[in-house]
Coordinates of C-alpha atoms in Angstrom, one line a residue:
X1 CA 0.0 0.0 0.0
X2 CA 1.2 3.5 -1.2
X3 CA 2.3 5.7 1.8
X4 CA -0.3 8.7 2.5
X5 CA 0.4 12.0 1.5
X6 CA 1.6 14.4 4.3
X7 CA -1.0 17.0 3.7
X8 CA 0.2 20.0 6.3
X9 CA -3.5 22.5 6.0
X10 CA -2.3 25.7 7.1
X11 CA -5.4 28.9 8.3
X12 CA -6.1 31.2 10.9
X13 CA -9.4 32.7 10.4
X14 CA -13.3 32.4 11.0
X15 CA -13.9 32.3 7.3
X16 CA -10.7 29.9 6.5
X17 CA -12.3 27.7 8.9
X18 CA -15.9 27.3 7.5
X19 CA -14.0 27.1 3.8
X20 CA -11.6 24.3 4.8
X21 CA -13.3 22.3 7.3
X22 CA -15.2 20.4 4.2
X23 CA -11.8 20.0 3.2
X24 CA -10.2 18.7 6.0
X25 CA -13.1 15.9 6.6
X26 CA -12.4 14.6 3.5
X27 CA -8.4 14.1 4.1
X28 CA -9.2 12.6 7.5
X29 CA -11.7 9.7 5.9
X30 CA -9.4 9.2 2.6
X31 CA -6.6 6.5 3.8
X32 CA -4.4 8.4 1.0
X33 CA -3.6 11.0 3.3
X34 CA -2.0 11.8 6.5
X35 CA -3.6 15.2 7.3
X36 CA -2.0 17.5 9.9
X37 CA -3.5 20.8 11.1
X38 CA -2.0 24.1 11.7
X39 CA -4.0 27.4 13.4
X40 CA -2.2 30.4 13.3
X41 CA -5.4 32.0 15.0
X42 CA -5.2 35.2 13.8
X43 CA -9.0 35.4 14.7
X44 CA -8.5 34.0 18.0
X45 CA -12.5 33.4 19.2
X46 CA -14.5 33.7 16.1
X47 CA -11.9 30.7 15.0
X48 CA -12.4 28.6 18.1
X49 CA -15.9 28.1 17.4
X50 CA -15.6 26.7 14.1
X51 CA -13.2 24.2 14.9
X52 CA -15.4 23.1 17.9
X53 CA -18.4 23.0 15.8
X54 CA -16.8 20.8 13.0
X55 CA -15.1 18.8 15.7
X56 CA -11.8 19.7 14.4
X57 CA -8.5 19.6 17.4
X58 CA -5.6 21.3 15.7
X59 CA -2.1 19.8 15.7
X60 CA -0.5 23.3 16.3
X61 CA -1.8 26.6 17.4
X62 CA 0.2 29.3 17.1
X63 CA -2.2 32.3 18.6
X64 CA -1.0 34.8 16.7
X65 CA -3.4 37.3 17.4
X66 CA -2.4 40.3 19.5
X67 CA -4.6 43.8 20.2
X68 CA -3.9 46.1 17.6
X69 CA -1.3 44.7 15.9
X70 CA 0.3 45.7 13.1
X71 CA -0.2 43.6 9.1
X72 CA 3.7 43.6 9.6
X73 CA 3.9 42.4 12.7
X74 CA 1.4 40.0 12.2
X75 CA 3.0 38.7 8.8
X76 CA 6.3 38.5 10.4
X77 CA 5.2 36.0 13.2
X78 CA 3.1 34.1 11.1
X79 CA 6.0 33.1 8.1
X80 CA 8.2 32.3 11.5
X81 CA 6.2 30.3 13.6
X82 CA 4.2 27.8 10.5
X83 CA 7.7 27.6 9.1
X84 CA 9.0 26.2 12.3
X85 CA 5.5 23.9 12.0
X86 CA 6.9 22.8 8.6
X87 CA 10.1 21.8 9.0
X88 CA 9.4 19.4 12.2
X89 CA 6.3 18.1 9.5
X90 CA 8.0 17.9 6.2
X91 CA 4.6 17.6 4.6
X92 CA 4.6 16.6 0.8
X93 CA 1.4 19.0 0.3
X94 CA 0.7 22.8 2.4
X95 CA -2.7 23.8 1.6
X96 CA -4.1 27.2 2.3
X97 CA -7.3 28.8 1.6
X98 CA -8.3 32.2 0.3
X99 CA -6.6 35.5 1.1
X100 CA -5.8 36.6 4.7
X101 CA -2.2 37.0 5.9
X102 CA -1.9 33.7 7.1
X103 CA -2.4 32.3 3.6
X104 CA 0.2 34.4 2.2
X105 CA 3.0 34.1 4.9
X106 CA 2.2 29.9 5.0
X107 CA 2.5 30.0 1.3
X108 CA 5.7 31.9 1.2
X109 CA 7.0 29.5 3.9
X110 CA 6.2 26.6 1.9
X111 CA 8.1 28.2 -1.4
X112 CA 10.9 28.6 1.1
X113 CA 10.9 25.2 2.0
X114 CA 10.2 23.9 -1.7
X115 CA 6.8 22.5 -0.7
X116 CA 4.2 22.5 -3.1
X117 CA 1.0 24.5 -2.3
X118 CA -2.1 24.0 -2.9
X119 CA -4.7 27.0 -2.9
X120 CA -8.2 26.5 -1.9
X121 CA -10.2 29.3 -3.4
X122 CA -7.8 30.6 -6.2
X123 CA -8.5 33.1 -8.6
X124 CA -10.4 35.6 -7.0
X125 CA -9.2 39.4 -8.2
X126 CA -11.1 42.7 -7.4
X127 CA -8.2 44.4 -10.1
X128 CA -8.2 46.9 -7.1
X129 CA -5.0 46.3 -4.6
X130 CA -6.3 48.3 -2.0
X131 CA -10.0 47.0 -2.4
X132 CA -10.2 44.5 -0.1
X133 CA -7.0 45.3 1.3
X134 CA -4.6 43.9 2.2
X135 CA -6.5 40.4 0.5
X136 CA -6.5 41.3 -3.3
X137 CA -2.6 40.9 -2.9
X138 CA -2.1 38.2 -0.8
X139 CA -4.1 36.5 -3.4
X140 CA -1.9 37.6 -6.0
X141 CA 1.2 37.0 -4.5
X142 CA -0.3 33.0 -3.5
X143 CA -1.2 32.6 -7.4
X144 CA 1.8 33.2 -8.6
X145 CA 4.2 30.4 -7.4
X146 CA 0.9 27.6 -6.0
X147 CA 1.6 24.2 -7.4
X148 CA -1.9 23.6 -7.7
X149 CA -4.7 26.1 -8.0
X150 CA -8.3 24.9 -6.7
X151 CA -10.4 27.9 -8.4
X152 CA -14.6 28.2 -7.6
X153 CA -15.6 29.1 -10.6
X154 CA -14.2 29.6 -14.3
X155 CA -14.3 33.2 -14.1
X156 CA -11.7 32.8 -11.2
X157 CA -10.3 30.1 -13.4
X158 CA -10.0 32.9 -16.3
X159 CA -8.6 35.4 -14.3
X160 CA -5.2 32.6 -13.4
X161 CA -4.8 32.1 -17.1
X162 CA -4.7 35.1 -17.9
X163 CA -2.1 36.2 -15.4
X164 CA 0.2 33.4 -17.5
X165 CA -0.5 30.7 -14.9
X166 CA 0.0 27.1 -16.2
X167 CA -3.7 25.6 -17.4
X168 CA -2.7 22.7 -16.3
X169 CA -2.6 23.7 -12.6
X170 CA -6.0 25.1 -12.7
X171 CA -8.7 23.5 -11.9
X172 CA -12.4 24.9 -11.5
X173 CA -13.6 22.9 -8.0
X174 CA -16.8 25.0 -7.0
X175 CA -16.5 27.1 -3.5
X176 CA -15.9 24.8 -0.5
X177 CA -18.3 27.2 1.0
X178 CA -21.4 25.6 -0.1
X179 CA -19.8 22.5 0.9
X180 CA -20.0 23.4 4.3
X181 CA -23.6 25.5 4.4
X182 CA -24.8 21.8 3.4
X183 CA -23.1 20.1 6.4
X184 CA -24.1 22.9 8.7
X185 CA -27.8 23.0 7.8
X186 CA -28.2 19.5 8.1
X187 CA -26.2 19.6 11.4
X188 CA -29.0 22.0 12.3
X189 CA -32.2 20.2 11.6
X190 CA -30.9 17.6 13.1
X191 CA -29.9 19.3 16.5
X192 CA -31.8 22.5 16.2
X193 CA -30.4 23.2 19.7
X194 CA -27.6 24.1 17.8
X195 CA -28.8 27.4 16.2
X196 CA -31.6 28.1 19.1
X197 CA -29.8 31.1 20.6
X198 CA -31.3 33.3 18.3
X199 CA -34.4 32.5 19.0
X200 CA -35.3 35.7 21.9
X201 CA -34.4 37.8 19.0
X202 CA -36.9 36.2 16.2
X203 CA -39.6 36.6 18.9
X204 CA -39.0 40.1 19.2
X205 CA -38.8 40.6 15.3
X206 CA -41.3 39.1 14.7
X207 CA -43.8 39.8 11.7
X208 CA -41.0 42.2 10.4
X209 CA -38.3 41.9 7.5
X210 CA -35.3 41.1 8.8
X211 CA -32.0 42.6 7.5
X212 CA -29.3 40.3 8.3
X213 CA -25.8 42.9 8.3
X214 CA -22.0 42.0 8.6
X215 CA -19.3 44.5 8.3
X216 CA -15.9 44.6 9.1
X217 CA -13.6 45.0 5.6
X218 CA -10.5 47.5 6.9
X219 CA -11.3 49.7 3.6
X220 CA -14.3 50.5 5.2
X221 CA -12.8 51.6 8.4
X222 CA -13.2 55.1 9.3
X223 CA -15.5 57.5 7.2
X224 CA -17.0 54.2 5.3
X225 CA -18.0 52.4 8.6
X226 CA -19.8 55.7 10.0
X227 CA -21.7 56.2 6.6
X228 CA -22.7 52.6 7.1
X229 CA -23.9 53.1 10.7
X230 CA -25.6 56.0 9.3
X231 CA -27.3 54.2 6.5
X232 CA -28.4 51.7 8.9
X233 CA -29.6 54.0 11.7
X234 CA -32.3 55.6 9.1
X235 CA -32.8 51.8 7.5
X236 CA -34.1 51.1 10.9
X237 CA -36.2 54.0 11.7
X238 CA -38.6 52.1 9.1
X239 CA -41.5 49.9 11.1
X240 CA -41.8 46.9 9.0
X241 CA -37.8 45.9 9.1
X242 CA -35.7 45.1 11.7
X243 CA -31.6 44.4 11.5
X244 CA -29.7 42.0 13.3
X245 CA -26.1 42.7 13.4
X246 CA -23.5 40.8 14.8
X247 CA -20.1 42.8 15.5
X248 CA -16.7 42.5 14.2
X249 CA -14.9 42.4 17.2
X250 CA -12.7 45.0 15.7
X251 CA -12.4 48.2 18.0
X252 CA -12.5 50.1 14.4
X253 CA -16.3 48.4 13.9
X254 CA -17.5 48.1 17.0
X255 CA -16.8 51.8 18.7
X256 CA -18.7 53.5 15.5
X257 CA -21.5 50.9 15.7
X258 CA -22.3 51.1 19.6
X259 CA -22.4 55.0 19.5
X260 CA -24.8 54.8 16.2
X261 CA -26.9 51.9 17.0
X262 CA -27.0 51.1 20.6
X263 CA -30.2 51.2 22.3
X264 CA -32.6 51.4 18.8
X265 CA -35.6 49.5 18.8
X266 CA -35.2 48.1 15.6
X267 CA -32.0 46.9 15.7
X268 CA -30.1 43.7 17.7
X269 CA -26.5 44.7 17.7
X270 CA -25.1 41.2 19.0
X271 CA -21.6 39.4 19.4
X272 CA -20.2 37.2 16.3
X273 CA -22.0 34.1 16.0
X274 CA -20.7 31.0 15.6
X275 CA -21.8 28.9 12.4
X276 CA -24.6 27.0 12.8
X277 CA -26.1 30.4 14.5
X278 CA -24.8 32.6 11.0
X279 CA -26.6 29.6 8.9
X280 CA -29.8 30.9 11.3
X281 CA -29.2 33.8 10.4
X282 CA -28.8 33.8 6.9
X283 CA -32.3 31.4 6.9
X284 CA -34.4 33.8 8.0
X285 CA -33.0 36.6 6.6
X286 CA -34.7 38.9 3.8
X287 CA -32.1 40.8 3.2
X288 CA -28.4 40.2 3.6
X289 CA -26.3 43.5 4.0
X290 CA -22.6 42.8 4.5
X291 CA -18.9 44.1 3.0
X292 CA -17.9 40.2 3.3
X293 CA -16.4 38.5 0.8
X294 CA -18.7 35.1 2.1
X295 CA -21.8 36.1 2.3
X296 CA -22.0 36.8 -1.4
X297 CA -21.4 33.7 -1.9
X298 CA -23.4 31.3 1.2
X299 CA -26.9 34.0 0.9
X300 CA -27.8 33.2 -2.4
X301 CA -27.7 29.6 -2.1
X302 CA -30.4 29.7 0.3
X303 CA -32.2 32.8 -2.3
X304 CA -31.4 35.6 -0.5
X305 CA -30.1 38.9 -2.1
X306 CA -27.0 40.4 -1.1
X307 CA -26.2 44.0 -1.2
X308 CA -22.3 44.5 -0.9
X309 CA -21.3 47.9 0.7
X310 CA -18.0 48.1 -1.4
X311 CA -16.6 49.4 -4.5
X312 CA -15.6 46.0 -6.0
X313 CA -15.7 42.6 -5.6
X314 CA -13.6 39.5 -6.2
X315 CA -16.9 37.8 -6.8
X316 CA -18.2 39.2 -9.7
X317 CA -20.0 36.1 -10.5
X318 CA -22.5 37.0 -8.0
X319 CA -23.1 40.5 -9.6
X320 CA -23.2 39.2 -13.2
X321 CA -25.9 36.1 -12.2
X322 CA -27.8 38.5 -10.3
X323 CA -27.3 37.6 -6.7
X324 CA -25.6 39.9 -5.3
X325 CA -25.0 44.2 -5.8
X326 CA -22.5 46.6 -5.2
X327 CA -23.9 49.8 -3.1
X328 CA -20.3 50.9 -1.8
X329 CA -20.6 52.7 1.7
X330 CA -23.0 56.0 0.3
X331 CA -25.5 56.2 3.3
X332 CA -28.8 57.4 0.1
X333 CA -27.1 54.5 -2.1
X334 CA -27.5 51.8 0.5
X335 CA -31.0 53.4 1.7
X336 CA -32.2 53.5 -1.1
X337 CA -31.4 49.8 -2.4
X338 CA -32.4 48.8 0.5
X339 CA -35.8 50.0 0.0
X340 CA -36.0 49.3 -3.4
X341 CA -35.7 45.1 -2.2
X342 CA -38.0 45.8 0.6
X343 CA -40.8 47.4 -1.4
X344 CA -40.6 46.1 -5.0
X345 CA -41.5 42.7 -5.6
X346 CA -39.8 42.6 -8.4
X347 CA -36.5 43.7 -7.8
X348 CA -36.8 41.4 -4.9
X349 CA -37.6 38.3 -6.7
X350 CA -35.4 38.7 -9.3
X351 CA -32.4 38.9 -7.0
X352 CA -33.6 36.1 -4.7
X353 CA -34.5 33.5 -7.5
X354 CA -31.0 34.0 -9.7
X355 CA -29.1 31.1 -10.4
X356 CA -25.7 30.6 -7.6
X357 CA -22.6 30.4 -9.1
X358 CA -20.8 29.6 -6.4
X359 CA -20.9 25.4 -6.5
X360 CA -22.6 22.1 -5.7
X361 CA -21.4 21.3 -2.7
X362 CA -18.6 18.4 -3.8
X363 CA -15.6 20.6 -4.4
X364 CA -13.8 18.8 -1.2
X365 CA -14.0 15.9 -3.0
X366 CA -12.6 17.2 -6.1
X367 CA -9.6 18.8 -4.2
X368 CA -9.1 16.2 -2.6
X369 CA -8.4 13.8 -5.5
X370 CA -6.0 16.8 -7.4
X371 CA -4.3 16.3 -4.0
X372 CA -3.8 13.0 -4.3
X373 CA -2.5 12.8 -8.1

């Protein structure tokens, strides 16, 4: 019998997490892998509850994260400390997913090492470096040395090729995303304990629309996040709607929020949720209002339109299928889109009944084998 592929899967945030978890429960049931697990925890409690969720015990944590540290700082420690992880593990495979810094300083340590690197999620650009920042160029950097590039869809796949990647090393997978909103909604109607905490807060709401809101994209920070707390603050002033928002923990979100929001009747401003709660959420949701790069693509596979307070998106499939709109961080342009989906039926349907792009749900599956040879 062969020996199993060393498969070393290297992330650090909330997002990662959800992405890769699919992933990583298909390594640990294929007997042609020996999967190892890395944190770098760079979201330190947003992370936590995804790996307890989807019963995953890392093999290393490095708990990166620090208050108010710097991207150097940050990018510094993280190439260090999962290169140390690397050469005790000598893995014949690093796989790393998306665009945070983790991805990019475990990618460059792997290229230091001369271990080939996989990249979950390839493809993705904005053609904006600063929009999201600093993750348009992480992703750039990644997709220009990864041995093997997993991209969601062919757009993504287009965008490789034409950056003079070798075709060969790109395959179109579907997002790993939808992957895991299947396991997480079955989770849930099978335990619905899971996602019950919410459930004070649908009884208050209920009989109105609810407008389901994340924001935390460090573009946004500053005059963007206060126009967006403005927007909100006169959404909410409307009777038939209500908005649940959980908070970034990010002092830069959170301090403009609480002063803008706090205390309104019409909105829940509540702490990050943990996945099976964010599927609840996302459920019974009419609206989903966010500057994550995500939700545009998990909200439309359960028909719900997306209105993306930024200026681009890596994801243009969403906008060009009809999921999903750009509104940037304009306090009348997100008003008044938001109306628009709350009022005409139309515009509403349209958005929520567009095809997703995004996948079927099998792309671990398909990694896994390009993994394997």
């Amino acid at each position: 019998m062969p020996v199993p592929k060393r498969v070393l899967t290297v992330f650090g945030t909330r997002p990662e997490a959800i992405k890769l978890f699919p992933v990583l429960h298909a390594l640990e049931q294929d007997d042609r892998f020996d999967s190892r697990v890395c944190v770098s925890a760079q979201h330190r409690a947003m992370l936590d509850s995804v790996l307890e969720i989807a019963g995953l015990s890392p093999h290393y944590d490095l708990d990166l994260m620090k208050p108010n540290q710097s991207l150097d700082a940050l990018t510094a420690a993280a190439l260090t400390g999962l290169g140390a992880v690397m050469d005790e593990e000598k893995p014949d495979w690093v796989v790393v997913q998306g665009d945070t810094t983790t991805v990019m300083a475990g990618a460059i340590a792997a290229y230091y090492r001369q271990i080939p690197v996989c990249h979950v999620e390839a493809g993705l650009r904005s053609g904006d470096i600063y929009r999201p920042w600093p993750e348009e160029v992480n992703r750039k950097i990644v997709g220009s040395f990864a041995t093997l590039h997993c991209a969601p869809t062919e757009t993504a796949a287009k965008a490789l090729r034409s950056e003079n990647v070798d075709p060969k090393t790109v395959h179109v997978t579907g997002n790993t995303v939808i992957d895991a909103l299947h396991w997480v909604t079955k989770e849930v109607a099978a335990k619905p304990e899971l996602a019950s905490g919410l459930a004070d807060i649908e009884a208050r709401f209920a009989g109105k629309h609810i407008v389901g809101m994340t924001s935390h994209r460090r573009e946004n920070f500053g005059e963007g996040m206060e126009a967006i707390a403005s927007a909100v603050r006169e959404i909410a002033s409307r009777e038939d709607i209500a908005v649940i928002f959980p908070v970034h923990l990010n002092p830069n979100v959170r301090s403009v929020m609480n002063e803008a929001l706090a205390g309104l009747d019409n909105v829940a401003l509540i702490e990050p949720l943990d996945y099976p709660h964010f599927a609840r959420l996302l459920d019974i949701a009419h609206i989903m209002l966010t500057d994550s790069g995500g939700v545009q693509e998990e909200a439309p596979a359960l028909g719900k339109p997306v209105l993306v307070m930024r200026e681009t998106t890596e994801r243009p499939e969403g906008v060009e299928a009809g999921t999903a709109k750009l509104v940037g961080t304009d306090a009348d342009t997100i008003i008044a889109e938001v109306g628009k989906l709350l009022d005409d039926t139309d515009a509403y349907e349209a958005m929520a009944r567009a095809h997703n792009p995004f996948g079927d749900g099998h792309a671990s599956q398909r990694i896994c084998d390009l993994l394997a040879g």
